[in-house]
């Protein structure tokens, strides 16, 4: 009986680990309200975001990149984020609102 419980626990842990790794492998994209003036690299949520025009992309995100806190870090540096997420998952409206509470004003974005 203990062996079955151990096997079930190991299977559950492997599933959770695999799911986290799978999400971490998808690029995370932030669509910006105001384009950045020049190509910019930022580190947020354990990943490097390359920003150009109205898009920032983390091609190699970590398991913690898809988070409201990461979106906030971007918003502090590049302004209002209109959409944030990957192929499988996007931040909802409430979380985007929390993200953008920290947004850099558009006048400062244009100066960067």
PDB file of N, CA, C and O in Angstrom, residues 28-34 52-57 71 74 78-85 90 96 100:
ATOM      1  N   UNK A  28       6.765  34.389 -24.036  1.00  0.00           N
ATOM      2  CA  UNK A  28       5.811  35.293 -23.398  1.00  0.00           C
ATOM      3  C   UNK A  28       5.920  36.637 -24.116  1.00  0.00           C
ATOM      4  O   UNK A  28       7.017  37.171 -24.294  1.00  0.00           O
ATOM      5  N   UNK A  29       4.776  37.168 -24.534  1.00  0.00           N
ATOM      6  CA  UNK A  29       4.735  38.415 -25.285  1.00  0.00           C
ATOM      7  C   UNK A  29       3.911  39.457 -24.551  1.00  0.00           C
ATOM      8  O   UNK A  29       2.846  39.150 -24.027  1.00  0.00           O
ATOM      9  N   UNK A  30       4.425  40.679 -24.541  1.00  0.00           N
ATOM     10  CA  UNK A  30       3.685  41.819 -23.995  1.00  0.00           C
ATOM     11  C   UNK A  30       3.409  42.778 -25.146  1.00  0.00           C
ATOM     12  O   UNK A  30       4.335  43.203 -25.844  1.00  0.00           O
ATOM     13  N   UNK A  31       2.138  43.070 -25.378  1.00  0.00           N
ATOM     14  CA  UNK A  31       1.742  44.040 -26.401  1.00  0.00           C
ATOM     15  C   UNK A  31       1.606  45.387 -25.696  1.00  0.00           C
ATOM     16  O   UNK A  31       0.851  45.511 -24.728  1.00  0.00           O
ATOM     17  N   UNK A  32       2.326  46.398 -26.160  1.00  0.00           N
ATOM     18  CA  UNK A  32       2.361  47.699 -25.499  1.00  0.00           C
ATOM     19  C   UNK A  32       1.394  48.688 -26.125  1.00  0.00           C
ATOM     20  O   UNK A  32       1.154  48.661 -27.332  1.00  0.00           O
ATOM     21  N   UNK A  33       0.888  49.579 -25.304  1.00  0.00           N
ATOM     22  CA  UNK A  33      -0.008  50.627 -25.805  1.00  0.00           C
ATOM     23  C   UNK A  33       0.779  51.662 -26.611  1.00  0.00           C
ATOM     24  O   UNK A  33       0.316  52.135 -27.636  1.00  0.00           O
ATOM     25  N   UNK A  34       1.985  51.989 -26.138  1.00  0.00           N
ATOM     26  CA  UNK A  34       2.831  52.979 -26.802  1.00  0.00           C
ATOM     27  C   UNK A  34       4.149  52.311 -27.195  1.00  0.00           C
ATOM     28  O   UNK A  34       4.822  51.726 -26.336  1.00  0.00           O
ATOM     29  N   UNK A  52      10.717  45.922 -29.088  1.00  0.00           N
ATOM     30  CA  UNK A  52      10.870  46.681 -30.316  1.00  0.00           C
ATOM     31  C   UNK A  52       9.474  47.086 -30.777  1.00  0.00           C
ATOM     32  O   UNK A  52       8.569  46.249 -30.831  1.00  0.00           O
ATOM     33  N   UNK A  53       9.304  48.363 -31.098  1.00  0.00           N
ATOM     34  CA  UNK A  53       7.982  48.851 -31.477  1.00  0.00           C
ATOM     35  C   UNK A  53       7.024  48.695 -30.312  1.00  0.00           C
ATOM     36  O   UNK A  53       7.320  49.099 -29.196  1.00  0.00           O
ATOM     37  N   UNK A  54       5.884  48.056 -30.571  1.00  0.00           N
ATOM     38  CA  UNK A  54       4.881  47.901 -29.511  1.00  0.00           C
ATOM     39  C   UNK A  54       4.839  46.483 -28.943  1.00  0.00           C
ATOM     40  O   UNK A  54       3.841  46.060 -28.379  1.00  0.00           O
ATOM     41  N   UNK A  55       5.961  45.750 -29.062  1.00  0.00           N
ATOM     42  CA  UNK A  55       5.991  44.363 -28.602  1.00  0.00           C
ATOM     43  C   UNK A  55       7.271  44.060 -27.839  1.00  0.00           C
ATOM     44  O   UNK A  55       8.358  44.431 -28.261  1.00  0.00           O
ATOM     45  N   UNK A  56       7.103  43.359 -26.708  1.00  0.00           N
ATOM     46  CA  UNK A  56       8.239  42.829 -25.943  1.00  0.00           C
ATOM     47  C   UNK A  56       8.073  41.320 -25.889  1.00  0.00           C
ATOM     48  O   UNK A  56       6.983  40.831 -25.593  1.00  0.00           O
ATOM     49  N   UNK A  57       9.149  40.582 -26.183  1.00  0.00           N
ATOM     50  CA  UNK A  57       9.080  39.125 -26.221  1.00  0.00           C
ATOM     51  C   UNK A  57      10.193  38.512 -25.374  1.00  0.00           C
ATOM     52  O   UNK A  57      11.359  38.899 -25.504  1.00  0.00           O
ATOM     53  N   UNK A  71       4.669  41.381 -15.435  1.00  0.00           N
ATOM     54  CA  UNK A  71       3.985  42.396 -16.233  1.00  0.00           C
ATOM     55  C   UNK A  71       4.181  43.784 -15.613  1.00  0.00           C
ATOM     56  O   UNK A  71       4.448  44.760 -16.310  1.00  0.00           O
ATOM     57  N   UNK A  74       7.600  45.152 -16.373  1.00  0.00           N
ATOM     58  CA  UNK A  74       7.644  45.693 -17.735  1.00  0.00           C
ATOM     59  C   UNK A  74       6.937  47.039 -17.811  1.00  0.00           C
ATOM     60  O   UNK A  74       7.452  47.992 -18.397  1.00  0.00           O
ATOM     61  N   UNK A  78       8.288  50.295 -19.608  1.00  0.00           N
ATOM     62  CA  UNK A  78       7.890  50.572 -20.997  1.00  0.00           C
ATOM     63  C   UNK A  78       6.455  51.080 -21.147  1.00  0.00           C
ATOM     64  O   UNK A  78       5.999  51.298 -22.265  1.00  0.00           O
ATOM     65  N   UNK A  79       5.738  51.268 -20.058  1.00  0.00           N
ATOM     66  CA  UNK A  79       4.391  51.821 -20.131  1.00  0.00           C
ATOM     67  C   UNK A  79       3.292  50.773 -20.141  1.00  0.00           C
ATOM     68  O   UNK A  79       3.521  49.603 -19.846  1.00  0.00           O
ATOM     69  N   UNK A  80       2.092  51.212 -20.478  1.00  0.00           N
ATOM     70  CA  UNK A  80       0.882  50.392 -20.404  1.00  0.00           C
ATOM     71  C   UNK A  80       0.989  49.151 -21.290  1.00  0.00           C
ATOM     72  O   UNK A  80       1.372  49.228 -22.455  1.00  0.00           O
ATOM     73  N   UNK A  81       0.647  48.019 -20.684  1.00  0.00           N
ATOM     74  CA  UNK A  81       0.655  46.726 -21.376  1.00  0.00           C
ATOM     75  C   UNK A  81      -0.787  46.375 -21.722  1.00  0.00           C
ATOM     76  O   UNK A  81      -1.639  46.285 -20.851  1.00  0.00           O
ATOM     77  N   UNK A  82      -1.073  46.206 -23.005  1.00  0.00           N
ATOM     78  CA  UNK A  82      -2.435  45.890 -23.450  1.00  0.00           C
ATOM     79  C   UNK A  82      -2.746  44.403 -23.399  1.00  0.00           C
ATOM     80  O   UNK A  82      -3.897  44.011 -23.242  1.00  0.00           O
ATOM     81  N   UNK A  83      -1.736  43.561 -23.574  1.00  0.00           N
ATOM     82  CA  UNK A  83      -1.910  42.101 -23.513  1.00  0.00           C
ATOM     83  C   UNK A  83      -0.604  41.508 -23.035  1.00  0.00           C
ATOM     84  O   UNK A  83       0.477  42.022 -23.339  1.00  0.00           O
ATOM     85  N   UNK A  84      -0.702  40.396 -22.260  1.00  0.00           N
ATOM     86  CA  UNK A  84       0.490  39.766 -21.713  1.00  0.00           C
ATOM     87  C   UNK A  84       0.238  38.272 -21.591  1.00  0.00           C
ATOM     88  O   UNK A  84      -0.730  37.848 -20.960  1.00  0.00           O
ATOM     89  N   UNK A  85       1.092  37.476 -22.219  1.00  0.00           N
ATOM     90  CA  UNK A  85       0.943  36.035 -22.091  1.00  0.00           C
ATOM     91  C   UNK A  85       1.633  35.271 -23.198  1.00  0.00           C
ATOM     92  O   UNK A  85       2.420  35.827 -23.954  1.00  0.00           O
ATOM     93  N   UNK A  90      -3.192  33.899 -21.279  1.00  0.00           N
ATOM     94  CA  UNK A  90      -3.051  35.359 -21.247  1.00  0.00           C
ATOM     95  C   UNK A  90      -3.514  35.876 -19.892  1.00  0.00           C
ATOM     96  O   UNK A  90      -4.405  35.292 -19.276  1.00  0.00           O
ATOM     97  N   UNK A  96      -4.361  42.488 -15.719  1.00  0.00           N
ATOM     98  CA  UNK A  96      -3.756  43.542 -16.536  1.00  0.00           C
ATOM     99  C   UNK A  96      -3.931  44.902 -15.864  1.00  0.00           C
ATOM    100  O   UNK A  96      -3.042  45.748 -15.914  1.00  0.00           O
ATOM    101  N   UNK A 100      -0.924  47.365 -14.869  1.00  0.00           N
ATOM    102  CA  UNK A 100      -0.806  48.722 -15.382  1.00  0.00           C
ATOM    103  C   UNK A 100      -0.902  49.808 -14.317  1.00  0.00           C
ATOM    104  O   UNK A 100      -0.635  50.970 -14.598  1.00  0.00           O
TER     105      UNK A 100
END
